[in-house]
Tab-separated table of C-alpha atoms in Angstrom:
chain	number	residue	atom	x	y	z
A	1	MET	CA	-27.080	41.998	38.461
A	2	THR	CA	-25.692	45.522	38.914
A	3	ASP	CA	-25.487	44.883	42.680
A	4	TRP	CA	-22.556	42.590	41.957
A	5	ASN	CA	-20.624	44.953	39.851
A	6	SER	CA	-18.300	46.371	42.489
A	7	VAL	CA	-17.899	43.032	44.292
A	8	LEU	CA	-16.933	41.247	41.035
A	9	MET	CA	-14.409	43.869	40.081
A	10	LEU	CA	-12.663	43.387	43.425
A	11	LEU	CA	-12.945	39.637	43.115
A	12	TYR	CA	-11.156	39.846	39.673
A	13	VAL	CA	-8.029	41.241	41.468
A	14	PHE	CA	-7.773	38.209	43.766
A	15	VAL	CA	-8.521	35.539	41.147
A	16	LEU	CA	-6.060	37.066	38.774
A	17	MET	CA	-3.468	37.094	41.641
A	18	PHE	CA	-3.997	33.327	42.033
A	19	VAL	CA	-3.655	32.680	38.300
A	20	ALA	CA	-0.563	34.867	38.224
A	21	LYS	CA	0.890	32.911	41.171
A	22	LEU	CA	0.346	29.625	39.358
A	23	ILE	CA	2.089	31.072	36.245
A	24	LYS	CA	5.072	32.182	38.331
A	25	GLU	CA	5.348	28.746	39.944
A	26	LYS	CA	4.867	26.586	36.913
A	27	VAL	CA	6.235	28.564	33.861
A	28	PRO	CA	10.028	28.353	33.807
A	29	ILE	CA	10.664	31.890	32.220
A	30	PHE	CA	8.663	33.586	34.908
A	31	GLN	CA	10.783	31.760	37.616
A	32	SER	CA	13.773	33.769	36.317
A	33	ILE	CA	12.125	37.130	35.893
A	34	VAL	CA	11.772	39.348	38.960
A	35	ILE	CA	8.126	40.510	38.444
A	36	PRO	CA	5.759	40.901	41.330
A	37	THR	CA	2.779	38.490	41.292
A	38	SER	CA	0.387	41.545	41.644
A	39	LEU	CA	1.955	43.146	38.615
A	40	LEU	CA	1.597	40.059	36.500
A	41	ALA	CA	-1.993	39.795	37.769
A	42	GLY	CA	-2.452	43.415	36.601
A	43	PHE	CA	-1.288	42.592	33.083
A	44	LEU	CA	-3.555	39.631	32.876
A	45	GLY	CA	-6.531	41.838	33.874
A	46	LEU	CA	-5.432	44.399	31.371
A	47	LEU	CA	-5.308	41.741	28.660
A	48	MET	CA	-8.681	40.283	29.595
A	49	GLY	CA	-10.170	43.761	30.028
A	50	PRO	CA	-12.736	45.767	28.091
A	51	GLU	CA	-10.174	47.256	25.718
A	52	VAL	CA	-8.488	43.959	24.625
A	53	LEU	CA	-10.357	40.636	24.981
A	54	GLY	CA	-13.384	42.340	26.347
A	55	ARG	CA	-13.995	44.083	23.016
A	56	TRP	CA	-14.918	40.781	21.408
A	57	ASP	CA	-17.956	38.656	22.033
A	58	PHE	CA	-19.316	35.236	20.779
A	59	THR	CA	-22.616	33.559	20.625
A	60	LEU	CA	-23.440	30.316	22.289
A	61	PHE	CA	-26.698	28.578	22.524
A	62	GLY	CA	-28.369	31.682	21.119
A	63	ARG	CA	-26.950	33.995	23.716
A	64	THR	CA	-24.126	36.565	23.385
A	65	PHE	CA	-21.212	36.570	25.806
A	66	ASN	CA	-18.110	38.770	26.134
A	67	LEU	CA	-14.784	37.078	25.490
A	68	GLY	CA	-13.079	39.027	28.273
A	69	LEU	CA	-13.926	40.897	31.416
A	70	GLN	CA	-16.091	44.063	31.647
A	71	TYR	CA	-14.999	46.498	34.333
A	72	ASP	CA	-14.837	50.157	35.167
A	73	HIS	CA	-11.354	51.752	35.180
A	74	ALA	CA	-12.512	54.461	37.573
A	75	PHE	CA	-13.316	51.789	40.108
A	76	TYR	CA	-9.669	50.599	40.124
A	77	VAL	CA	-8.497	54.236	40.412
A	78	ASP	CA	-10.472	54.519	43.698
A	79	VAL	CA	-8.971	51.198	44.837
A	80	ILE	CA	-5.419	52.593	44.308
A	81	TYR	CA	-6.255	55.572	46.374
A	82	PHE	CA	-7.544	53.856	49.432
A	83	CYS	CA	-5.164	50.915	49.318
A	84	MET	CA	-2.244	53.215	49.256
A	85	ILE	CA	-3.496	54.970	52.430
A	86	ILE	CA	-4.242	51.640	54.208
A	87	GLY	CA	-0.911	50.246	53.093
A	88	PHE	CA	1.211	53.138	54.350
A	89	VAL	CA	-0.826	53.583	57.616
A	90	ALA	CA	-0.563	49.890	58.479
A	91	LEU	CA	3.256	49.843	57.783
A	92	THR	CA	3.734	52.977	59.911
A	93	LEU	CA	1.813	51.385	62.825
A	94	THR	CA	4.274	48.382	62.901
A	95	ASN	CA	6.898	48.786	65.522
A	96	ARG	CA	10.456	48.652	64.068
A	97	ASN	CA	13.473	48.122	66.344
A	98	ALA	CA	16.047	48.959	63.716
A	99	LYS	CA	17.878	52.224	64.385
A	100	GLN	CA	19.198	54.809	61.859
A	101	ASN	CA	22.909	54.475	61.135
A	102	GLN	CA	25.592	55.939	58.762
A	103	ARG	CA	24.674	53.457	55.941
A	104	SER	CA	20.874	54.028	56.276
A	105	ILE	CA	21.428	57.796	56.174
A	106	ASP	CA	23.552	57.449	53.074
A	107	SER	CA	20.787	55.296	51.580
A	108	GLY	CA	18.209	57.901	52.278
A	109	LEU	CA	20.255	60.715	50.796
A	110	PHE	CA	21.028	58.477	47.748
A	111	ILE	CA	17.351	57.705	47.176
A	112	VAL	CA	16.375	61.344	47.134
A	113	SER	CA	19.284	62.265	44.991
A	114	THR	CA	18.051	59.736	42.521
A	115	TYR	CA	14.574	61.216	42.632
A	116	LEU	CA	16.049	64.611	41.889
A	117	ILE	CA	18.146	63.497	38.951
A	118	GLN	CA	15.143	61.617	37.601
A	119	GLY	CA	13.026	64.744	37.887
A	120	ILE	CA	15.831	66.819	36.168
A	121	ILE	CA	15.973	64.550	33.301
A	122	GLY	CA	12.301	64.119	33.119
A	123	LEU	CA	11.578	67.876	32.879
A	124	LEU	CA	14.410	68.159	30.391
A	125	VAL	CA	13.156	65.477	28.052
A	126	VAL	CA	9.508	66.609	28.210
A	127	GLY	CA	10.545	70.176	27.701
A	128	VAL	CA	12.573	69.393	24.652
A	129	MET	CA	9.881	67.264	23.174
A	130	ILE	CA	7.151	69.843	23.829
A	131	ASN	CA	9.226	72.626	22.263
A	132	THR	CA	10.035	70.449	19.278
A	133	PHE	CA	7.030	68.239	18.391
A	134	TRP	CA	4.172	68.308	20.891
A	135	PRO	CA	3.607	71.941	22.178
A	136	ASP	CA	0.268	71.228	23.800
A	137	PHE	CA	1.431	68.905	26.582
A	138	PHE	CA	2.081	69.768	30.185
A	139	VAL	CA	5.834	70.118	30.930
A	140	GLY	CA	5.115	68.950	34.474
A	141	LEU	CA	4.810	65.404	33.205
A	142	GLY	CA	8.603	65.189	33.603
A	143	LEU	CA	8.237	65.466	37.286
A	144	ILE	CA	6.054	62.335	37.316
A	145	LEU	CA	9.160	60.301	36.478
A	146	PRO	CA	10.533	60.279	40.010
A	147	LEU	CA	7.067	59.552	41.365
A	148	ALA	CA	6.416	56.641	39.041
A	149	PHE	CA	9.948	55.075	38.921
A	150	GLY	CA	10.781	55.989	42.533
A	151	GLN	CA	7.486	55.726	44.370
A	152	GLY	CA	5.367	53.490	42.171
A	153	THR	CA	1.848	53.419	40.913
A	154	GLY	CA	0.158	54.694	44.041
A	155	LEU	CA	1.769	58.162	44.416
A	156	ALA	CA	2.133	58.679	40.714
A	157	SER	CA	-1.480	58.012	40.042
A	158	GLN	CA	-2.705	60.223	42.974
A	159	ILE	CA	-0.547	63.173	42.178
A	160	GLY	CA	-1.512	62.868	38.462
A	161	GLN	CA	-5.239	62.677	39.451
A	162	GLY	CA	-4.752	65.838	41.548
A	163	TRP	CA	-3.178	67.557	38.559
A	164	ASP	CA	-6.073	66.473	36.403
A	165	ARG	CA	-8.580	67.979	38.729
A	166	ALA	CA	-6.728	71.221	39.170
A	167	THR	CA	-5.808	71.804	35.567
A	168	GLY	CA	-8.371	69.740	33.511
A	169	LEU	CA	-5.525	67.986	31.629
A	170	GLY	CA	-7.305	64.567	31.684
A	171	TYR	CA	-4.094	62.410	31.085
A	172	ALA	CA	-1.778	63.169	33.897
A	173	MET	CA	-3.028	60.289	36.005
A	174	GLN	CA	-2.949	57.739	33.240
A	175	PHE	CA	0.557	58.953	32.335
A	176	GLY	CA	1.702	58.262	35.912
A	177	ILE	CA	0.144	54.780	36.076
A	178	THR	CA	1.498	53.759	32.812
A	179	LEU	CA	4.979	55.150	33.493
A	180	ALA	CA	5.036	53.399	36.847
A	181	THR	CA	4.136	50.097	35.114
A	182	VAL	CA	7.081	50.638	32.770
A	183	GLY	CA	9.354	51.119	35.832
A	184	PHE	CA	8.233	47.797	37.287
A	185	LEU	CA	9.325	46.061	34.202
A	186	VAL	CA	12.596	48.011	33.916
A	187	GLY	CA	13.352	47.172	37.657
A	188	GLY	CA	12.461	43.545	37.313
A	189	ILE	CA	13.766	42.504	33.833
A	190	GLY	CA	16.554	45.059	33.752
A	191	GLY	CA	17.514	44.185	37.332
A	192	ILE	CA	18.007	40.525	36.338
A	193	ILE	CA	20.317	41.744	33.534
A	194	LEU	CA	22.262	43.946	35.969
A	195	LEU	CA	22.394	41.181	38.570
A	196	ASN	CA	23.990	38.780	36.082
A	197	TYR	CA	26.366	41.516	34.930
A	198	TYR	CA	27.620	41.895	38.553
A	199	ILE	CA	27.960	38.183	39.100
A	200	ARG	CA	30.190	37.712	35.983
A	201	LYS	CA	32.207	40.925	36.433
A	202	TYR	CA	32.899	40.786	40.176
A	203	ASN	CA	33.001	36.903	40.500
A	204	LEU	CA	30.213	36.819	42.993
A	205	LYS	CA	28.523	33.654	44.289
A	206	PRO	CA	25.072	33.798	42.952
A	207	VAL	CA	21.862	32.321	44.020
A	208	ASP	CA	19.695	30.893	41.251
A	209	LEU	CA	16.423	32.769	41.582
A	210	LYS	CA	14.614	29.783	40.107
A	211	LYS	CA	15.801	27.667	42.912
A	212	LEU	CA	14.507	30.080	45.680
A	213	LYS	CA	11.416	28.525	46.970
A	214	GLY	CA	8.597	30.846	47.504
A	215	VAL	CA	7.106	28.924	50.397
A	216	LYS	CA	8.918	29.190	53.689
A	217	THR	CA	7.809	28.406	57.192
A	218	GLN	CA	8.410	30.340	60.345
A	219	LYS	CA	7.146	30.166	63.966
A	220	VAL	CA	5.057	33.139	64.807
A	221	GLU	CA	4.018	33.929	68.373
A	222	PHE	CA	1.089	36.234	69.141
A	223	GLN	CA	0.718	38.153	72.391
A	224	THR	CA	-2.868	39.498	73.106
A	225	PRO	CA	-4.784	40.529	76.141
A	226	ASN	CA	-6.950	37.846	77.714
A	227	GLU	CA	-10.081	39.653	76.519
A	228	ILE	CA	-9.037	39.353	72.903
A	229	ASN	CA	-8.620	35.934	71.237
A	230	PHE	CA	-6.559	35.305	68.122
A	231	PHE	CA	-9.308	35.912	65.655
A	232	ASP	CA	-10.579	39.078	67.389
A	233	ASN	CA	-7.053	40.376	67.269
A	234	LEU	CA	-7.379	40.865	63.518
A	235	LEU	CA	-10.572	42.766	64.140
A	236	VAL	CA	-8.787	45.025	66.570
A	237	GLN	CA	-6.191	45.847	63.819
A	238	VAL	CA	-8.894	46.688	61.370
A	239	VAL	CA	-10.651	48.903	63.954
A	240	TRP	CA	-7.546	50.927	64.548
A	241	LEU	CA	-7.084	51.308	60.747
A	242	ALA	CA	-10.651	52.453	60.430
A	243	ILE	CA	-10.301	55.106	63.190
A	244	ILE	CA	-7.131	56.437	61.564
A	245	LEU	CA	-8.970	56.520	58.102
A	246	ILE	CA	-11.836	58.495	59.534
A	247	ILE	CA	-9.417	61.035	61.116
A	248	THR	CA	-7.584	61.231	57.828
A	249	PHE	CA	-10.843	61.937	55.983
A	250	ILE	CA	-11.757	64.687	58.437
A	251	VAL	CA	-8.303	66.370	58.271
A	252	THR	CA	-8.006	66.046	54.439
A	253	SER	CA	-11.528	67.447	53.841
A	254	GLY	CA	-10.889	70.236	56.360
A	255	LEU	CA	-7.643	71.212	54.601
A	256	TYR	CA	-9.505	71.238	51.292
A	257	LYS	CA	-12.208	73.466	52.487
A	258	VAL	CA	-9.732	75.856	54.011
A	259	LEU	CA	-7.367	75.971	50.978
A	260	TYR	CA	-9.963	76.044	48.205
A	261	PRO	CA	-11.013	79.674	48.628
A	262	ILE	CA	-7.279	80.646	48.728
A	263	ASN	CA	-6.032	78.442	45.991
A	264	PRO	CA	-8.182	75.820	44.267
A	265	SER	CA	-5.111	74.128	42.472
A	266	ILE	CA	-3.394	73.470	45.800
A	267	ALA	CA	-6.590	72.378	47.344
A	268	SER	CA	-7.220	69.846	44.583
A	269	VAL	CA	-3.715	68.417	44.933
A	270	ILE	CA	-3.848	68.187	48.752
A	271	THR	CA	-6.165	65.159	48.455
A	272	SER	CA	-3.328	63.356	46.762
A	273	PHE	CA	-1.366	63.577	49.993
A	274	SER	CA	-4.071	61.882	52.137
A	275	TYR	CA	-1.724	58.908	52.591
A	276	LEU	CA	0.864	61.204	54.094
A	277	ILE	CA	-1.710	62.754	56.457
A	278	GLY	CA	-2.618	59.182	57.476
A	279	VAL	CA	1.008	58.276	58.155
A	280	PHE	CA	1.361	61.281	60.463
A	281	ILE	CA	-1.823	60.398	62.361
A	282	ALA	CA	-0.530	56.784	62.608
A	283	MET	CA	2.816	58.049	64.029
A	284	GLY	CA	0.832	60.168	66.551
A	285	LEU	CA	-1.170	57.031	67.703
A	286	ARG	CA	1.994	55.075	68.029
A	287	GLY	CA	3.494	57.874	70.190
A	288	ILE	CA	0.340	57.952	72.423
A	289	PHE	CA	0.646	54.186	73.005
A	290	ARG	CA	4.299	54.471	73.863
A	291	TRP	CA	3.428	57.256	76.447
A	292	LEU	CA	0.609	55.213	77.933
A	293	GLU	CA	2.911	52.115	78.152
A	294	ARG	CA	5.527	54.189	80.026
A	295	SER	CA	2.700	55.321	82.386
A	296	GLY	CA	1.845	51.799	83.268
A	297	HIS	CA	-1.083	51.121	81.023
A	298	ARG	CA	-1.402	47.896	78.914
A	299	THR	CA	-1.157	49.074	75.364
A	300	ASN	CA	1.820	47.214	73.724
A	301	VAL	CA	-0.344	44.380	72.615
A	302	LEU	CA	-3.158	46.453	71.041
A	303	ILE	CA	-1.320	46.731	67.688
A	304	ASP	CA	0.046	43.451	66.348
A	305	ASP	CA	3.089	44.112	64.193
A	306	TYR	CA	2.767	40.773	62.353
A	307	MET	CA	-0.848	41.295	61.306
A	308	MET	CA	-0.323	45.013	60.495
A	309	SER	CA	2.604	44.068	58.235
A	310	ASN	CA	0.486	41.546	56.377
A	311	ILE	CA	-2.445	44.042	56.030
A	312	SER	CA	-0.019	46.475	54.551
A	313	SER	CA	1.304	43.851	52.157
A	314	LEU	CA	-2.167	42.886	51.109
A	315	ALA	CA	-3.172	46.548	50.506
A	316	MET	CA	-0.018	47.259	48.425
A	317	ASN	CA	-0.496	44.133	46.269
A	318	VAL	CA	-4.098	45.015	45.587
A	319	MET	CA	-3.000	48.520	44.705
A	320	ILE	CA	-0.409	47.328	42.130
A	321	THR	CA	-2.947	44.980	40.389
A	322	SER	CA	-5.597	47.632	40.397
A	323	ALA	CA	-3.197	50.165	38.974
A	324	VAL	CA	-2.337	48.184	35.893
A	325	MET	CA	-6.129	47.357	35.360
A	326	SER	CA	-6.907	51.056	35.587
A	327	ILE	CA	-4.806	51.784	32.548
A	328	GLU	CA	-6.921	53.084	29.643
A	329	LEU	CA	-5.156	51.993	26.482
A	330	GLY	CA	-7.168	54.491	24.393
A	331	VAL	CA	-5.692	57.418	26.355
A	332	ILE	CA	-2.054	56.129	25.927
A	333	LYS	CA	-2.015	56.872	22.251
A	334	GLU	CA	-2.297	60.604	23.015
A	335	TYR	CA	0.961	60.677	24.883
A	336	TYR	CA	2.904	57.541	23.932
A	337	PRO	CA	5.858	59.479	22.377
A	338	ILE	CA	6.499	61.378	25.472
A	339	LEU	CA	5.981	58.239	27.480
A	340	ILE	CA	8.620	56.381	25.475
A	341	GLY	CA	11.028	59.264	25.595
A	342	VAL	CA	10.674	59.733	29.416
A	343	SER	CA	10.844	55.923	30.007
A	344	ILE	CA	14.139	55.505	28.052
A	345	ALA	CA	15.777	58.551	29.526
A	346	GLY	CA	14.646	57.503	33.086
A	347	THR	CA	15.984	53.975	32.694
A	348	ILE	CA	19.376	55.187	31.425
A	349	ILE	CA	19.945	57.948	33.997
A	350	THR	CA	18.864	55.665	36.862
A	351	LEU	CA	21.233	52.909	35.718
A	352	LEU	CA	24.087	55.329	35.187
A	353	PHE	CA	23.661	57.055	38.528
A	354	VAL	CA	23.323	53.880	40.514
A	355	GLU	CA	26.177	52.177	38.837
A	356	LEU	CA	28.627	55.114	38.816
A	357	PHE	CA	27.819	57.157	41.843
A	358	GLY	CA	26.258	54.344	43.910
A	359	ARG	CA	29.448	52.290	43.621
A	360	PHE	CA	31.324	55.326	45.127
A	361	VAL	CA	28.898	55.975	47.826
A	362	PHE	CA	28.458	52.378	48.980
A	363	LYS	CA	32.037	51.298	48.339
A	364	GLY	CA	32.999	48.293	50.354
A	365	GLU	CA	32.117	44.742	50.813
A	366	LEU	CA	28.426	45.036	50.188
A	367	GLU	CA	28.515	47.639	47.363
A	368	ASN	CA	26.981	45.210	44.799
A	369	HIS	CA	24.278	44.431	47.303
A	370	TYR	CA	23.375	48.019	47.738
A	371	ASN	CA	23.490	48.798	44.029
A	372	ILE	CA	21.232	45.953	42.976
A	373	VAL	CA	18.621	46.863	45.626
A	374	MET	CA	18.770	50.516	44.784
A	375	PHE	CA	18.275	49.914	41.110
A	376	GLY	CA	15.324	47.640	41.666
A	377	MET	CA	13.826	49.967	44.277
A	378	LEU	CA	14.318	53.140	42.299
A	379	CYS	CA	12.720	51.769	39.119
A	380	GLY	CA	10.052	49.599	40.653
A	381	VAL	CA	9.166	49.407	44.327
A	382	ALA	CA	10.789	48.100	47.555
A	383	SER	CA	9.640	44.571	46.836
A	384	THR	CA	11.460	44.727	43.402
A	385	GLY	CA	14.719	45.637	45.078
A	386	LEU	CA	14.366	43.041	47.815
A	387	ALA	CA	13.544	40.366	45.119
A	388	LEU	CA	16.807	41.181	43.285
A	389	LEU	CA	18.771	41.363	46.472
A	390	ARG	CA	17.745	37.701	47.116
A	391	GLY	CA	20.058	36.760	44.166
A	392	LEU	CA	23.004	37.780	46.365
A	393	ASP	CA	21.549	37.487	49.870
A	394	PRO	CA	18.695	35.004	49.865
A	395	ASP	CA	17.791	35.131	53.586
A	396	TYR	CA	18.563	38.920	54.022
A	397	ARG	CA	21.398	38.187	56.421
A	398	THR	CA	23.336	41.300	55.506
A	399	GLU	CA	22.487	44.888	56.667
A	400	THR	CA	21.425	45.833	53.185
A	401	ALA	CA	17.631	45.160	53.359
A	402	ASP	CA	17.156	47.122	56.575
A	403	ASN	CA	19.491	50.002	55.761
A	404	ALA	CA	18.514	50.505	52.070
A	405	VAL	CA	14.752	49.675	52.129
A	406	VAL	CA	13.363	50.232	55.674
A	407	LEU	CA	15.526	52.790	57.322
A	408	GLY	CA	16.739	54.460	54.089
A	409	SER	CA	13.161	54.953	52.726
A	410	ALA	CA	12.103	56.445	56.103
A	411	PHE	CA	14.957	58.948	56.058
A	412	ALA	CA	14.292	59.706	52.366
A	413	ALA	CA	10.697	60.678	53.138
A	414	VAL	CA	11.946	63.555	55.296
A	415	VAL	CA	14.816	64.610	53.000
A	416	GLY	CA	12.543	64.486	49.977
A	417	PHE	CA	9.790	66.624	51.284
A	418	PRO	CA	10.966	69.721	49.334
A	419	LEU	CA	10.346	67.868	46.116
A	420	MET	CA	6.616	67.590	47.115
A	421	ILE	CA	6.460	71.284	47.611
A	422	LEU	CA	7.782	71.824	44.082
A	423	LEU	CA	5.043	69.642	42.746
A	424	GLY	CA	2.445	72.078	44.273
A	425	PHE	CA	4.312	75.009	42.519
A	426	GLN	CA	4.277	73.228	39.224
A	427	VAL	CA	0.541	72.638	38.996
A	428	ASP	CA	-0.450	75.994	40.589
A	429	SER	CA	1.333	77.915	37.850
A	430	TYR	CA	-0.405	76.058	35.019
A	431	GLY	CA	-2.157	78.351	32.646
A	432	LYS	CA	-0.898	81.551	34.521
A	433	PRO	CA	1.422	84.190	33.079
A	434	TRP	CA	4.260	82.995	35.242
A	435	TYR	CA	4.025	79.420	34.061
A	436	HIS	CA	7.261	79.256	32.051
A	437	GLY	CA	9.094	81.155	34.734
A	438	THR	CA	7.945	78.702	37.335
A	439	ASN	CA	9.162	75.851	35.184
A	440	ILE	CA	12.670	77.425	35.017
A	441	PHE	CA	12.503	78.033	38.819
A	442	ILE	CA	11.679	74.347	39.539
A	443	PHE	CA	14.310	73.141	37.209
A	444	ILE	CA	17.011	75.236	38.792
A	445	ALA	CA	15.771	74.266	42.322
A	446	LEU	CA	16.067	70.578	41.498
A	447	ILE	CA	19.601	71.073	40.186
A	448	VAL	CA	20.706	72.987	43.301
A	449	TYR	CA	19.129	70.561	45.711
A	450	PHE	CA	20.722	67.634	43.763
A	451	ALA	CA	24.181	69.174	43.814
A	452	LEU	CA	23.739	69.812	47.663
A	453	LEU	CA	22.817	66.143	48.317
A	454	VAL	CA	25.464	64.817	46.036
A	455	GLY	CA	28.027	67.117	47.783
A	456	ILE	CA	26.990	65.846	51.199
A	457	LEU	CA	27.157	62.156	50.084
A	458	THR	CA	30.668	62.775	48.465
A	459	ILE	CA	32.010	64.243	51.649
A	460	ARG	CA	30.512	61.509	53.831
A	461	ALA	CA	31.832	58.760	51.441
A	462	ARG	CA	35.401	60.282	51.346
A	463	ARG	CA	35.486	60.572	55.114
A	464	ARG	CA	34.467	56.960	55.523
A	465	GLN	CA	36.874	55.783	52.994
A	466	HIS	CA	39.669	57.901	54.670
A	467	ALA	CA	38.892	56.616	58.068
A	468	GLY	CA	39.132	53.047	56.639
A	469	THR	CA	42.636	53.581	55.427
A	470	LYS	CA	43.981	54.614	58.799
């Protein structure tokens, strides 16, 4: 039945999500913990996978059966890659009416500042551990901390996979996936602890997360051309995504072929940024549609924001479940001391930076709202921060969700681009005479850029506070 293998492995994801949703709805302890359904489904898949329950079998009626599931970890790595592209492209195609403002700019600067300090601490911890106990490891693992905690499993796994291809390490991708999974747990469980601390210390009016019903109804109106009915409208969205994915493949493969003769390491890593190439292409398509609309052509209904948003959510959730199921427990034992060290250091520095500097930057009526959403988002993903925010703002009536998550993240993508360039320098120098010098340069560059952004945020916060006293 080998024809069923790929289909079954994909079906496991959705069945496990269904079981995880039942557990979250019916088991009291999971009603209080902020853990995405997709993450819980991934853990169930890991438990039932070939390295845990799948290792055992039993005999029934003279036939041997596996106790757990048998699946290919590499299959789920591919699912992560493509779902990340689909998720980001679909999200980019949605039309957002919110506009950048002072708070959203502060949020974007703060997000990147946290990435930078996570990278600094990550490099420092890995460097110390390599020079002390484990000299054979790649110091660049420290730079995976902001990718894993700040960006989640998708980017951490893809950058790690690019590093594995370029250097032959063989463990960078698994390290990124595992570290991102730890970040999810820190953001969810640690976020609940932080939320309750805020409630007690600042006498806030909390909302019991167990009483927040997951099922809500809303009226949704669809506007489509007369030639396209409701069900065909979904097909139209998929067609646009397919077109963008084809163009993304052409551009990515073209860049790879051009760069490989020049620098094979950079060429290998460029495939990890396919999602970013797809985002730029999606932005271009949106721009063309706006131009056509201004020229009098009927294009505003060709992309349905509601459907695209749901496609993006579906892709991201499948990506998270697949990421956890792609973890190879046998590989973790090779780097678990460094994983533990980086996880602890990353958790502490993120908590301290958000609590101390975040309270200064976002000082005001909503500072607790901004702090809790930032902690959840900068350890897990945006959905983790939003879930924690519901404890203080259940219906997202304040500005926090838009400014911190939507607009802030968009601004952070631009400000954080230099960090992506440093990732290329890191892997390109591996195994070369200037490897150690490059590590020192990257470490200093992170500190300088961090100091610059913190300085800008400090000036902006003081001006705002000064203006508020007049």
